[in-house]
XYZ file of C-alpha atoms in Angstrom:
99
model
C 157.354 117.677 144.348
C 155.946 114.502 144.558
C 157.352 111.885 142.469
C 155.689 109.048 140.940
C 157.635 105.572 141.488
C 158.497 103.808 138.380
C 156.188 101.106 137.354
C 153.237 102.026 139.782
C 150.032 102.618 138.195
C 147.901 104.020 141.467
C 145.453 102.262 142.856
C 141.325 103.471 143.257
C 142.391 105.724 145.872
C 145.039 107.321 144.483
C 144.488 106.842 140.572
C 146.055 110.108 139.038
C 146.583 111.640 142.197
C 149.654 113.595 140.199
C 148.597 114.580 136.916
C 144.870 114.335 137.261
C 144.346 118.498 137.520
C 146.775 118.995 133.876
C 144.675 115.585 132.150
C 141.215 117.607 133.520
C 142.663 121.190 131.831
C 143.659 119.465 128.677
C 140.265 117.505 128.055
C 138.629 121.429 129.284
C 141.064 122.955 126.695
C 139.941 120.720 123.545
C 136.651 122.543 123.716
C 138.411 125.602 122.628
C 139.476 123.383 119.474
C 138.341 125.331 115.989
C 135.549 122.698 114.881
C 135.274 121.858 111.371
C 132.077 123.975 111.277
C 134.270 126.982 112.145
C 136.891 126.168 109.916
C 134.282 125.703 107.139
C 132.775 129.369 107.704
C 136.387 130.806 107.554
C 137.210 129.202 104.192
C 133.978 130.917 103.165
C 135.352 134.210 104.191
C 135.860 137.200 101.443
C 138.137 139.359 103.421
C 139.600 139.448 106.923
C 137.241 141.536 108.454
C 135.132 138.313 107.785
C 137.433 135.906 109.400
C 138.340 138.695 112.396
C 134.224 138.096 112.269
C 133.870 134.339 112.735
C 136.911 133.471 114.878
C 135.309 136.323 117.450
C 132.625 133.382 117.884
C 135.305 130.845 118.994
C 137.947 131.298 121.700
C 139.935 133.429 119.840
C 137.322 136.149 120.436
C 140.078 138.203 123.199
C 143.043 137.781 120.804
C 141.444 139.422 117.411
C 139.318 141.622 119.510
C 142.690 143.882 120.097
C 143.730 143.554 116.183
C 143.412 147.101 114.968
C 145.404 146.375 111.641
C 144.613 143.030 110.142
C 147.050 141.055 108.183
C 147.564 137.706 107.586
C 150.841 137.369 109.655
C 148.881 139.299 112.155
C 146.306 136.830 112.470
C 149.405 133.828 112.604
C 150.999 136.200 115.265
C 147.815 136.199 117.574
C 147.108 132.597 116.952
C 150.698 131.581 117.556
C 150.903 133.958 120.594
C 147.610 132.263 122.330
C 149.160 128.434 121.669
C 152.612 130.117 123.460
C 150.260 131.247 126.336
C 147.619 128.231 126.896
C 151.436 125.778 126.700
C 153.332 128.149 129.555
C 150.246 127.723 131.141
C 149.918 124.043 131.735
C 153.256 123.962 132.168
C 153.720 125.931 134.879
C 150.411 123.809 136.281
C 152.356 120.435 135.797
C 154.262 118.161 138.064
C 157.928 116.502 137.232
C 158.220 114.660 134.573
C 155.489 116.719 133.104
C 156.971 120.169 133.561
């Protein structure tokens, strides 16, 4: 791996040479971010068909789309399940002292 020396900040050349592909997937992943438009519409929900509904709209469209019984610690399962995923993820994508 290659390590970054203590106290060097990179020059124009070789600014974030290490860690610039995890900073460019974390910016990408804040899209996937429930907006407060989205969380508006699911307060607004009368059952959870309704919320199985509006999150298939956001990026949580594959993880509810296999939900054949919904509950609500169902729905905190999938959602926890998906953060567990996206972190292992851009873990496994990151450099020392990152990973």
């Amino acid at each position: 791996t290659m390590a970054t020396p203590v106290g060097t900040h990179g020059g124009l050349a070789d600014f974030n040479v290490h860690h610039g592909f995890i900073e460019a997937l974390i910016r990408g992943m804040r899209c996937s971010f429930l907006s407060d438009a989205d969380y508006h519409h699911i307060t607004q929900c009368e059952n959870l068909e309704d919320v199985k509904l509006n999150l298939s709209e956001t990026d949580y469209a594959d993880a509810v789309a296999d939900m054949s019984v919904m509950t609500p610690s169902d729905f905190q399962a999938v959602a926890i399940q998906k953060l567990v995923t996206e972190f292992k993820y851009v873990r496994t994508q990151a450099v020392e002292p990152l990973s």
